[in-house]
Amino acid sequence: MSKKWSLRKWPALRQIAERDPAGLGESAMSERTRALKPRTADADRVVDSVCPYCGVGCGQKVYVKDGKIMDIEGDYDSPISLGALCPKGSASSQLVAGTHRVKKVLYRRPYGTKWEELPLQKAMEMVADRVKKTRDETWEEQNKNGHLLRRTLGIAHLGGATLDNEENYLIKKLFCSLGMVQVENQARI
Amino acid sequence: MAECHPVGFRWVMEAKRRGATIIHIDPRFTRTSAVADIHVPIRAGSDIAFLGALVNYIISNDLWFKDYVVNYTNAAALISKDFQDTEDLDGLFSGWDVEKGQYDPASWQYEGVEVSPAAGHREMFSGEPRAERGAIIAAEKHDYTLTDPKCVFQILKRHFSRYTAEVVEDACGISKALFEKVARALCDNSGRERTSAICYAVGWTQHTVGVQYIRTAAIIQLLLGNIGRPGGGIMALRGHASIQGSTDIPTLYNMLPGYLPMPKASYDTDLQKYIEFNESASGWWSEFPKYMVSLLKAWYGPAATAENQWCYDYLPHITGDHSHMVTVAAMADGFVQGYFVMGENPAVGSMNTALQRKGLRQLKWLVVNDFAPTETAEFWRKAPEIASGEIKTTDIATEVFFFPCAAHTEKEGTFTNTQRLLQWRHKAVEPPGDCRSDLHFIWHLGRRLKELYRDSTDSKDRAIRDLTWDYGSKGAIEEPEAEQVLAEINGYDSSEQKYISGYKELKSDGTTICGCWIYCGCYKDGVNQPARRKPASEQNWVAPEWGWAWPDNRRLLYNRASADLEGKPWSERKKYIWWDEEQKKWTGYDTPDFIVNRPPDYRPSPDAKGIDTLSGIDPFIMQAEGKGWLYDPSGLLDGPLPTHYEPEESVLKNPLYGQQCNPARMEWVRRDNPYHKAWGDSRYPFIATTYRLTEHHTAGGMSRWLPWLCELQPEMFIEVSPELAELRGLKNGGWATISTMRGEIEARVLVTERMQPYVQNGTTLHTVGIPYHWSYVGRSRGNAANELTAFIADPNVSIEESKAFSVQVIAGRKRSDRRAAAGGPLNESDSGGPERDHPPVQEKPGGKHGLKAGKTELTEEA
């Protein structure tokens, strides 16, 4: 075996042995090439996911190393996509790991000219206070015909359609129970 | 499809490899056209003329699938003697109510069916098309010879008889030869041995007659026997990962989860009335009370009891239309104080973006959740009206919160993809910094509000106090357990302490809890079914063990129709679901979409109730009568049959009727939303259509910030034909200014033969193609196409018309000072010109916020 291997190091011999006279097939591979492997081979974990762009639902494999995403590739097992991703799906590793992402809550005060950073908990508290105040001030219990309304038209919502079902469910459940009816989604656009 | 759903399109290519004929109908020549067998360049906005001519071709050449049509559709049903067609009334149906400004559908009903006027009024005049959930009524009289002039088939035949190949030439700009080639290809490929599929995207929904476009496709597919069969159907190609999910579990104003309607103030005054108006005496919607009570139990838990109507009164009530554009018009008029915008960018993606921003400026507070501040988050400092100096940042009072969101890899949960398939995503990594999932945001907001209202004794606060909100959380960031939310959506039986395995187990006695009845079974046996990933290579071609499809893991809806009357496959080649006589049940490659042990020869007794009314040859089980509707007697606001109307702004007079536009359309008559003349407006002589590119995604929030994608499509442009370029002096690579009465934008020009002018009756019509991804922030910036578009909508679903309108195009860059009607009139208003409507329709009342629609009355009620 080893003797054979050493002989086969000769490109010309390899070309003859592998019936590859043009030298464009397997015979052109060097040992270095053979040793190459995708960097995803070093991943600690491979996590099953789904592409977040269009509605087709292509399978994604998310390669993770040291708690960071190394790459996102198509899932060959998916009966929908059989390993394929389009330009957007292929770019989703940049979507999740790109430098464009803002990591702090930003706040623009009334009449303000710039963004200010806010601690997350403080911002959540401020939003909850505003929801309560607006809701309490704009509550409609019934209409002039005495029919129940039990609602506020003072607060509205518009959601994107990359929201998960679980997210939509809690949005509808909470906002409905607060009396918000102007709850809308990209699905109508 | 090759452009916007490239990986889905691989299956079209696979079909082509196996001999399928691919027909691409689009105003533009795209990557799809490049590989299609036939490309049909159609004038934007003329699809019903084209599809209607196909209906006419199928009927007049006797090419319809007789056994299927007679038995599985309502072709044989007799319609009220009072019905008058658009043939009789020059483009209007009978029943136009001048006072209300909308149709009264009483004359569209089946003959002999007692529809109490009150119910009819409730259904239609509440502004809510209820029959989107299925029929409330079933036909009583039939003529199975299909010869009675009042039967659906004959009415259909007469209605579409004027949709000829000559009309297609005039209205669509498609030659007779090309039309016939398409018609032949479609009919040759339909029948027992073969099926054809129709795929569409929002190119169909964004019209004032969008619902009727899709209805026409449904008529074609029913006539050809292409529904409920493998390789058939109508495929909505949704542009976002979970548009389907956002409709099933709707963050939409008019629905509760599982297509249950929101309560309407004037009618649904208590639970009993609400159920009375919404359940059906026959068909699957007879199960309605079970779904509603289980939902209320899921939301209000122990507080919901039979005595208090399961807390029905906790739900807010609607009074007409509260959809997106109605809300934004109200916002611009100062009636909305707070706005949550989660993963959405209306300042780019919604109509008349200057009016959208006017709305944002009137808010007290705005919350935006996204990856980076979008145009919607930055409207107060970077919008065009700020750049031009029309509006000063320091004059805008709106308080803006921007919350950075977690990516799809940093949270877990399900998308419902376009084929009704739920797929679970596992979490790969923790979100960075203060980035959080929307699930985290909404759950913690709810917890805070429950705390704020904890000690309240006010009855208005009971719903929030009693709201069940105990989901576990994990990790340092206290991320709620998405799987527990999914388990609640699936539902459980409180008496037996087990997960529901299908919606047939739901009860109306309060012992079952279920957040969305159509998703029942997605957590069957405590197993996360959407997380199933059995490789494609290890299961049959239907792949039932990959993810989970609603309802009941059925991959193909109404699949009983894949078998003949006796339950045998129509052909060996198109075998899918069949009746197994030995086992006495339906079986096949998929879950049967039928009562599994109901034999094909079952016929209901006259006193049958509920689902017992469905016979063994009623495949369309969600309809009260189990039949596919060629004719729609109830539920649509703009007529029982599709009719060609021109877009609000057209370049042509309607070639088919005197009535120019959809009489029931929604218009917003406001100074900040002006319309052009109905047709022949010399100021705006060209057709415009908007669209997407492969390399960008909708309003750009997930693409214009990514260098890879921005390199592929770096800049806003328009596409024009060489003829239009010559006419307007446009240079390839040069600048053009495109304008409407709403706004003005500039873009680079791409001169290409992919855009073709049409010659109609001696007039040359030009189309301008406008991608809509760009706007004023992000790494790749440009002017937004939606600065041009208007608030104008389909009456059934309140979806805008952005796929066909009129524009002006001139060479060069735009002026820098004035830019949008939202800041004052852009152009001399010219209200003269041809009428869009017949005199009775012109009387349509206008309401608050400029909304002119039949639904206005109830919007005003509050």
PDB file of C-alpha atoms in Angstrom, chain A residues 45 47-58 60 62 64 67-69 72 75 77-82 84-88 90-91 93-96 99-108 110-115 118 120-121 123-132 134-141 143-145 147-151 153-189, chain B residues 5-7 10-11 206 238-243 245-246 249-255 265-266 269 298-300 313 316-317 319 323-324 327 335-344 365 371-373 377-378 380-381 393-394 396-402 404-405 407-411 413-419 421 423 425-426 428-429 434-435 438-439 441-442 445 448 453 459-461 463-464 467-469 471 482 486 488 515 533 535-536 546 694 696-697 702 706-708 779 797 799-800 861-862:
ATOM      1  CA  ARG A  45     -22.158  21.640  17.692  1.00  0.00           C
ATOM      2  CA  VAL A  47     -27.844  23.076  15.374  1.00  0.00           C
ATOM      3  CA  ASP A  48     -30.917  22.523  13.194  1.00  0.00           C
ATOM      4  CA  SER A  49     -32.627  25.691  12.073  1.00  0.00           C
ATOM      5  CA  VAL A  50     -34.807  27.180   9.357  1.00  0.00           C
ATOM      6  CA  CYS A  51     -34.014  30.080   7.044  1.00  0.00           C
ATOM      7  CA  PRO A  52     -35.608  33.342   8.276  1.00  0.00           C
ATOM      8  CA  TYR A  53     -36.126  35.017   4.882  1.00  0.00           C
ATOM      9  CA  CYS A  54     -38.908  33.908   2.529  1.00  0.00           C
ATOM     10  CA  GLY A  55     -41.759  31.484   3.162  1.00  0.00           C
ATOM     11  CA  VAL A  56     -40.242  28.415   1.507  1.00  0.00           C
ATOM     12  CA  GLY A  57     -38.702  27.183   4.777  1.00  0.00           C
ATOM     13  CA  CYS A  58     -35.306  25.861   3.714  1.00  0.00           C
ATOM     14  CA  GLN A  60     -30.335  25.320   7.826  1.00  0.00           C
ATOM     15  CA  VAL A  62     -25.907  26.262  12.207  1.00  0.00           C
ATOM     16  CA  VAL A  64     -21.205  26.645  16.474  1.00  0.00           C
ATOM     17  CA  GLY A  67     -20.353  29.773  21.689  1.00  0.00           C
ATOM     18  CA  LYS A  68     -20.113  31.615  18.369  1.00  0.00           C
ATOM     19  CA  ILE A  69     -21.681  30.886  15.010  1.00  0.00           C
ATOM     20  CA  ILE A  72     -24.788  28.580   8.382  1.00  0.00           C
ATOM     21  CA  ASP A  75     -29.550  21.099   5.386  1.00  0.00           C
ATOM     22  CA  ASP A  77     -31.903  16.205   4.930  1.00  0.00           C
ATOM     23  CA  SER A  78     -34.658  18.754   4.327  1.00  0.00           C
ATOM     24  CA  PRO A  79     -37.247  17.497   1.836  1.00  0.00           C
ATOM     25  CA  ILE A  80     -37.950  21.155   1.042  1.00  0.00           C
ATOM     26  CA  SER A  81     -34.479  22.351   0.154  1.00  0.00           C
ATOM     27  CA  LEU A  82     -32.188  19.273  -0.078  1.00  0.00           C
ATOM     28  CA  ALA A  84     -29.783  24.406  -1.026  1.00  0.00           C
ATOM     29  CA  LEU A  85     -29.897  28.027   0.106  1.00  0.00           C
ATOM     30  CA  CYS A  86     -30.449  31.116  -2.064  1.00  0.00           C
ATOM     31  CA  PRO A  87     -28.302  34.291  -1.890  1.00  0.00           C
ATOM     32  CA  LYS A  88     -30.239  35.602   1.104  1.00  0.00           C
ATOM     33  CA  SER A  90     -26.545  31.949   2.280  1.00  0.00           C
ATOM     34  CA  ALA A  91     -26.011  35.412   3.725  1.00  0.00           C
ATOM     35  CA  SER A  93     -24.582  33.973   8.827  1.00  0.00           C
ATOM     36  CA  GLN A  94     -23.783  37.632   8.149  1.00  0.00           C
ATOM     37  CA  LEU A  95     -27.297  38.571   9.237  1.00  0.00           C
ATOM     38  CA  VAL A  96     -26.743  37.021  12.656  1.00  0.00           C
ATOM     39  CA  THR A  99     -21.275  44.278  12.563  1.00  0.00           C
ATOM     40  CA  HIS A 100     -24.540  46.044  11.807  1.00  0.00           C
ATOM     41  CA  ARG A 101     -26.235  44.676  14.893  1.00  0.00           C
ATOM     42  CA  VAL A 102     -27.020  47.123  17.643  1.00  0.00           C
ATOM     43  CA  LYS A 103     -26.682  45.559  21.080  1.00  0.00           C
ATOM     44  CA  LYS A 104     -28.057  48.257  23.381  1.00  0.00           C
ATOM     45  CA  VAL A 105     -31.488  49.757  23.817  1.00  0.00           C
ATOM     46  CA  LEU A 106     -31.635  53.197  22.233  1.00  0.00           C
ATOM     47  CA  TYR A 107     -33.889  56.022  23.317  1.00  0.00           C
ATOM     48  CA  ARG A 108     -34.900  59.247  21.668  1.00  0.00           C
ATOM     49  CA  PRO A 110     -39.374  63.979  22.877  1.00  0.00           C
ATOM     50  CA  TYR A 111     -37.927  66.713  20.626  1.00  0.00           C
ATOM     51  CA  GLY A 112     -34.512  65.048  21.047  1.00  0.00           C
ATOM     52  CA  THR A 113     -31.866  65.186  18.321  1.00  0.00           C
ATOM     53  CA  LYS A 114     -29.859  62.087  19.176  1.00  0.00           C
ATOM     54  CA  TRP A 115     -30.122  58.522  20.414  1.00  0.00           C
ATOM     55  CA  LEU A 118     -30.827  52.951  28.067  1.00  0.00           C
ATOM     56  CA  LEU A 120     -32.807  47.185  29.167  1.00  0.00           C
ATOM     57  CA  GLN A 121     -34.720  46.918  32.450  1.00  0.00           C
ATOM     58  CA  ALA A 123     -36.508  50.762  29.084  1.00  0.00           C
ATOM     59  CA  MET A 124     -38.931  47.898  29.721  1.00  0.00           C
ATOM     60  CA  GLU A 125     -40.225  49.699  32.790  1.00  0.00           C
ATOM     61  CA  MET A 126     -40.731  52.927  30.814  1.00  0.00           C
ATOM     62  CA  VAL A 127     -42.637  51.120  28.051  1.00  0.00           C
ATOM     63  CA  ALA A 128     -44.871  49.310  30.555  1.00  0.00           C
ATOM     64  CA  ASP A 129     -45.655  52.636  32.238  1.00  0.00           C
ATOM     65  CA  ARG A 130     -46.576  54.215  28.911  1.00  0.00           C
ATOM     66  CA  VAL A 131     -48.813  51.311  27.949  1.00  0.00           C
ATOM     67  CA  LYS A 132     -50.669  51.564  31.255  1.00  0.00           C
ATOM     68  CA  THR A 134     -52.226  55.413  27.484  1.00  0.00           C
ATOM     69  CA  ARG A 135     -54.553  52.471  28.039  1.00  0.00           C
ATOM     70  CA  ASP A 136     -56.103  53.988  31.141  1.00  0.00           C
ATOM     71  CA  GLU A 137     -56.567  57.360  29.463  1.00  0.00           C
ATOM     72  CA  THR A 138     -58.080  56.031  26.250  1.00  0.00           C
ATOM     73  CA  TRP A 139     -60.226  53.173  27.577  1.00  0.00           C
ATOM     74  CA  GLU A 140     -63.653  52.763  25.974  1.00  0.00           C
ATOM     75  CA  GLU A 141     -66.034  50.620  28.004  1.00  0.00           C
ATOM     76  CA  ASN A 143     -70.358  52.640  22.671  1.00  0.00           C
ATOM     77  CA  LYS A 144     -73.280  55.033  22.507  1.00  0.00           C
ATOM     78  CA  ASN A 145     -75.668  52.164  21.837  1.00  0.00           C
ATOM     79  CA  HIS A 147     -72.699  47.728  23.398  1.00  0.00           C
ATOM     80  CA  LEU A 148     -69.538  46.572  25.082  1.00  0.00           C
ATOM     81  CA  LEU A 149     -66.275  47.758  23.566  1.00  0.00           C
ATOM     82  CA  ARG A 150     -63.784  47.098  26.398  1.00  0.00           C
ATOM     83  CA  ARG A 151     -60.878  48.406  24.410  1.00  0.00           C
ATOM     84  CA  LEU A 153     -57.785  52.679  20.241  1.00  0.00           C
ATOM     85  CA  GLY A 154     -54.873  54.611  21.739  1.00  0.00           C
ATOM     86  CA  ILE A 155     -52.287  51.886  21.155  1.00  0.00           C
ATOM     87  CA  ALA A 156     -51.550  49.987  17.940  1.00  0.00           C
ATOM     88  CA  HIS A 157     -49.188  47.231  16.895  1.00  0.00           C
ATOM     89  CA  LEU A 158     -47.616  46.170  13.608  1.00  0.00           C
ATOM     90  CA  GLY A 159     -45.580  42.980  13.513  1.00  0.00           C
ATOM     91  CA  GLY A 160     -43.281  41.523  10.910  1.00  0.00           C
ATOM     92  CA  ALA A 161     -43.891  38.067   9.530  1.00  0.00           C
ATOM     93  CA  THR A 162     -40.598  36.667  10.710  1.00  0.00           C
ATOM     94  CA  LEU A 163     -42.111  36.515  14.176  1.00  0.00           C
ATOM     95  CA  ASP A 164     -42.405  32.981  15.535  1.00  0.00           C
ATOM     96  CA  ASN A 165     -45.814  31.438  16.171  1.00  0.00           C
ATOM     97  CA  GLU A 166     -45.075  31.463  19.882  1.00  0.00           C
ATOM     98  CA  GLU A 167     -44.299  35.194  19.708  1.00  0.00           C
ATOM     99  CA  ASN A 168     -47.438  35.983  17.722  1.00  0.00           C
ATOM    100  CA  TYR A 169     -49.469  33.956  20.169  1.00  0.00           C
ATOM    101  CA  LEU A 170     -48.250  35.886  23.203  1.00  0.00           C
ATOM    102  CA  ILE A 171     -48.578  39.214  21.362  1.00  0.00           C
ATOM    103  CA  LYS A 172     -52.211  38.479  20.496  1.00  0.00           C
ATOM    104  CA  LYS A 173     -52.960  37.097  23.934  1.00  0.00           C
ATOM    105  CA  LEU A 174     -51.465  40.029  25.826  1.00  0.00           C
ATOM    106  CA  PHE A 175     -52.562  42.865  23.560  1.00  0.00           C
ATOM    107  CA  CYS A 176     -56.086  41.489  23.210  1.00  0.00           C
ATOM    108  CA  SER A 177     -56.355  41.220  26.970  1.00  0.00           C
ATOM    109  CA  LEU A 178     -55.163  44.808  27.297  1.00  0.00           C
ATOM    110  CA  GLY A 179     -58.012  45.803  24.984  1.00  0.00           C
ATOM    111  CA  MET A 180     -55.890  46.639  21.937  1.00  0.00           C
ATOM    112  CA  VAL A 181     -57.703  45.892  18.684  1.00  0.00           C
ATOM    113  CA  GLN A 182     -55.373  47.590  16.198  1.00  0.00           C
ATOM    114  CA  VAL A 183     -53.042  44.612  16.194  1.00  0.00           C
ATOM    115  CA  GLU A 184     -51.766  44.058  12.682  1.00  0.00           C
ATOM    116  CA  ASN A 185     -49.068  42.206  10.782  1.00  0.00           C
ATOM    117  CA  GLN A 186     -47.128  42.146   7.536  1.00  0.00           C
ATOM    118  CA  ALA A 187     -49.532  39.355   6.579  1.00  0.00           C
ATOM    119  CA  ARG A 188     -51.991  42.084   5.543  1.00  0.00           C
ATOM    120  CA  ILE A 189     -49.385  44.000   3.554  1.00  0.00           C
TER     121      ILE A 189
ATOM    122  CA  HIS B   5     -38.394  31.860  -3.941  1.00  0.00           C
ATOM    123  CA  PRO B   6     -35.323  30.414  -5.640  1.00  0.00           C
ATOM    124  CA  VAL B   7     -35.111  27.188  -3.665  1.00  0.00           C
ATOM    125  CA  ARG B  10     -35.984  24.053  -7.872  1.00  0.00           C
ATOM    126  CA  TRP B  11     -39.095  21.853  -7.736  1.00  0.00           C
ATOM    127  CA  GLN B 206     -51.804  43.798  -3.875  1.00  0.00           C
ATOM    128  CA  ARG B 238     -45.403  33.896   0.873  1.00  0.00           C
ATOM    129  CA  GLY B 239     -42.516  36.287   1.062  1.00  0.00           C
ATOM    130  CA  HIS B 240     -41.689  35.909   4.738  1.00  0.00           C
ATOM    131  CA  ALA B 241     -40.772  32.921   6.849  1.00  0.00           C
ATOM    132  CA  SER B 242     -44.016  32.938   8.806  1.00  0.00           C
ATOM    133  CA  ILE B 243     -46.664  34.954   6.947  1.00  0.00           C
ATOM    134  CA  GLY B 245     -48.192  31.529  10.821  1.00  0.00           C
ATOM    135  CA  SER B 246     -48.990  35.220  11.339  1.00  0.00           C
ATOM    136  CA  ILE B 249     -52.141  32.744  14.917  1.00  0.00           C
ATOM    137  CA  PRO B 250     -53.080  36.154  13.741  1.00  0.00           C
ATOM    138  CA  THR B 251     -51.649  39.373  14.841  1.00  0.00           C
ATOM    139  CA  LEU B 252     -54.501  40.728  12.729  1.00  0.00           C
ATOM    140  CA  TYR B 253     -57.300  42.918  14.014  1.00  0.00           C
ATOM    141  CA  ASN B 254     -60.245  40.846  12.813  1.00  0.00           C
ATOM    142  CA  MET B 255     -59.260  37.402  13.980  1.00  0.00           C
ATOM    143  CA  ALA B 265     -69.588  45.272  19.250  1.00  0.00           C
ATOM    144  CA  SER B 266     -73.018  45.623  17.705  1.00  0.00           C
ATOM    145  CA  THR B 269     -72.912  41.189  22.483  1.00  0.00           C
ATOM    146  CA  ALA B 298     -56.250  28.863  27.483  1.00  0.00           C
ATOM    147  CA  TRP B 299     -56.202  32.614  28.025  1.00  0.00           C
ATOM    148  CA  TYR B 300     -58.075  33.067  31.279  1.00  0.00           C
ATOM    149  CA  ASP B 313     -66.471  39.773  27.968  1.00  0.00           C
ATOM    150  CA  PRO B 316     -62.166  43.784  23.155  1.00  0.00           C
ATOM    151  CA  HIS B 317     -64.796  44.378  20.471  1.00  0.00           C
ATOM    152  CA  THR B 319     -66.488  48.263  15.280  1.00  0.00           C
ATOM    153  CA  SER B 323     -56.601  47.373   9.689  1.00  0.00           C
ATOM    154  CA  HIS B 324     -53.123  48.762   9.097  1.00  0.00           C
ATOM    155  CA  THR B 327     -54.996  52.770  11.800  1.00  0.00           C
ATOM    156  CA  PHE B 335     -55.980  59.507  17.354  1.00  0.00           C
ATOM    157  CA  VAL B 336     -53.280  56.974  18.243  1.00  0.00           C
ATOM    158  CA  GLN B 337     -50.738  57.620  20.994  1.00  0.00           C
ATOM    159  CA  GLY B 338     -48.562  54.508  21.171  1.00  0.00           C
ATOM    160  CA  TYR B 339     -47.297  52.161  18.480  1.00  0.00           C
ATOM    161  CA  PHE B 340     -45.391  48.878  18.680  1.00  0.00           C
ATOM    162  CA  VAL B 341     -43.494  48.012  15.501  1.00  0.00           C
ATOM    163  CA  MET B 342     -41.872  44.611  15.914  1.00  0.00           C
ATOM    164  CA  GLY B 343     -39.684  43.346  13.082  1.00  0.00           C
ATOM    165  CA  GLU B 344     -41.516  45.533  10.614  1.00  0.00           C
ATOM    166  CA  TRP B 365     -44.422  57.003  21.900  1.00  0.00           C
ATOM    167  CA  PHE B 371     -31.563  44.359  14.323  1.00  0.00           C
ATOM    168  CA  ALA B 372     -30.566  47.998  13.827  1.00  0.00           C
ATOM    169  CA  PRO B 373     -32.597  51.225  13.779  1.00  0.00           C
ATOM    170  CA  ALA B 377     -36.991  54.046  14.044  1.00  0.00           C
ATOM    171  CA  GLU B 378     -35.018  56.894  12.436  1.00  0.00           C
ATOM    172  CA  TRP B 380     -37.354  61.779  13.322  1.00  0.00           C
ATOM    173  CA  ARG B 381     -33.870  62.608  12.086  1.00  0.00           C
ATOM    174  CA  THR B 393     -36.400  67.165  14.313  1.00  0.00           C
ATOM    175  CA  THR B 394     -36.797  69.492  17.275  1.00  0.00           C
ATOM    176  CA  ILE B 396     -41.228  66.179  16.714  1.00  0.00           C
ATOM    177  CA  ALA B 397     -42.567  65.147  20.120  1.00  0.00           C
ATOM    178  CA  THR B 398     -42.558  61.382  19.596  1.00  0.00           C
ATOM    179  CA  GLU B 399     -40.589  59.424  22.157  1.00  0.00           C
ATOM    180  CA  VAL B 400     -38.828  56.500  20.427  1.00  0.00           C
ATOM    181  CA  PHE B 401     -37.579  53.274  21.989  1.00  0.00           C
ATOM    182  CA  PHE B 402     -35.378  50.980  19.937  1.00  0.00           C
ATOM    183  CA  PRO B 404     -32.326  45.291  19.606  1.00  0.00           C
ATOM    184  CA  CYS B 405     -33.714  41.900  18.693  1.00  0.00           C
ATOM    185  CA  ALA B 407     -31.675  36.591  15.571  1.00  0.00           C
ATOM    186  CA  HIS B 408     -33.383  33.392  14.466  1.00  0.00           C
ATOM    187  CA  THR B 409     -30.387  31.424  15.686  1.00  0.00           C
ATOM    188  CA  GLU B 410     -30.514  32.994  19.156  1.00  0.00           C
ATOM    189  CA  LYS B 411     -33.980  31.813  20.121  1.00  0.00           C
ATOM    190  CA  GLY B 413     -39.617  28.536  18.171  1.00  0.00           C
ATOM    191  CA  THR B 414     -41.620  27.674  15.096  1.00  0.00           C
ATOM    192  CA  PHE B 415     -42.203  29.285  11.758  1.00  0.00           C
ATOM    193  CA  THR B 416     -45.223  28.212   9.748  1.00  0.00           C
ATOM    194  CA  ASN B 417     -43.849  28.236   6.244  1.00  0.00           C
ATOM    195  CA  THR B 418     -45.835  28.816   3.115  1.00  0.00           C
ATOM    196  CA  GLN B 419     -47.003  25.193   2.765  1.00  0.00           C
ATOM    197  CA  LEU B 421     -45.668  23.481   7.599  1.00  0.00           C
ATOM    198  CA  GLN B 423     -40.784  23.831  11.554  1.00  0.00           C
ATOM    199  CA  ARG B 425     -35.731  26.046  15.111  1.00  0.00           C
ATOM    200  CA  HIS B 426     -33.364  25.129  17.905  1.00  0.00           C
ATOM    201  CA  ALA B 428     -27.694  27.826  18.630  1.00  0.00           C
ATOM    202  CA  VAL B 429     -26.192  30.621  20.724  1.00  0.00           C
ATOM    203  CA  ASP B 434     -29.212  43.466  25.356  1.00  0.00           C
ATOM    204  CA  CYS B 435     -30.572  41.787  22.238  1.00  0.00           C
ATOM    205  CA  ASP B 438     -39.706  39.249  20.750  1.00  0.00           C
ATOM    206  CA  LEU B 439     -40.960  36.420  22.951  1.00  0.00           C
ATOM    207  CA  PHE B 441     -39.989  41.316  25.115  1.00  0.00           C
ATOM    208  CA  ILE B 442     -43.682  40.498  25.115  1.00  0.00           C
ATOM    209  CA  LEU B 445     -43.825  43.373  29.214  1.00  0.00           C
ATOM    210  CA  ARG B 448     -44.652  44.065  34.264  1.00  0.00           C
ATOM    211  CA  TYR B 453     -52.415  46.152  37.583  1.00  0.00           C
ATOM    212  CA  SER B 459     -63.375  45.791  36.057  1.00  0.00           C
ATOM    213  CA  LYS B 460     -61.503  46.895  32.943  1.00  0.00           C
ATOM    214  CA  ASP B 461     -58.335  45.401  34.377  1.00  0.00           C
ATOM    215  CA  ALA B 463     -58.585  40.503  31.805  1.00  0.00           C
ATOM    216  CA  ILE B 464     -54.978  41.403  32.430  1.00  0.00           C
ATOM    217  CA  LEU B 467     -54.514  36.341  32.097  1.00  0.00           C
ATOM    218  CA  THR B 468     -52.616  33.042  32.322  1.00  0.00           C
ATOM    219  CA  TRP B 469     -48.981  33.998  31.910  1.00  0.00           C
ATOM    220  CA  TYR B 471     -44.474  30.136  31.314  1.00  0.00           C
ATOM    221  CA  ALA B 482     -41.071  28.750  23.859  1.00  0.00           C
ATOM    222  CA  LEU B 486     -46.217  25.760  21.825  1.00  0.00           C
ATOM    223  CA  GLU B 488     -50.452  25.664  25.159  1.00  0.00           C
ATOM    224  CA  GLY B 515     -54.601  28.237  22.068  1.00  0.00           C
ATOM    225  CA  ARG B 533     -36.424  15.957  11.031  1.00  0.00           C
ATOM    226  CA  PRO B 535     -34.303  12.867   6.423  1.00  0.00           C
ATOM    227  CA  ALA B 536     -36.082  13.159   3.097  1.00  0.00           C
ATOM    228  CA  TRP B 546     -40.511  16.324   8.477  1.00  0.00           C
ATOM    229  CA  THR B 694     -33.484  38.007  -5.292  1.00  0.00           C
ATOM    230  CA  HIS B 696     -32.836  41.816  -1.021  1.00  0.00           C
ATOM    231  CA  HIS B 697     -35.684  41.181   1.360  1.00  0.00           C
ATOM    232  CA  MET B 702     -32.647  41.944   6.914  1.00  0.00           C
ATOM    233  CA  LEU B 706     -25.461  43.041   4.916  1.00  0.00           C
ATOM    234  CA  PRO B 707     -22.406  43.854   2.765  1.00  0.00           C
ATOM    235  CA  TRP B 708     -22.648  40.571   0.853  1.00  0.00           C
ATOM    236  CA  ARG B 779     -25.589  50.352   4.242  1.00  0.00           C
ATOM    237  CA  VAL B 797     -59.024  42.070   3.153  1.00  0.00           C
ATOM    238  CA  ILE B 799     -54.767  44.982   1.357  1.00  0.00           C
ATOM    239  CA  GLU B 800     -53.341  47.799  -0.709  1.00  0.00           C
ATOM    240  CA  GLU B 861     -69.900  53.773  15.334  1.00  0.00           C
ATOM    241  CA  ALA B 862     -67.385  54.201  18.101  1.00  0.00           C
TER     242      ALA B 862
END
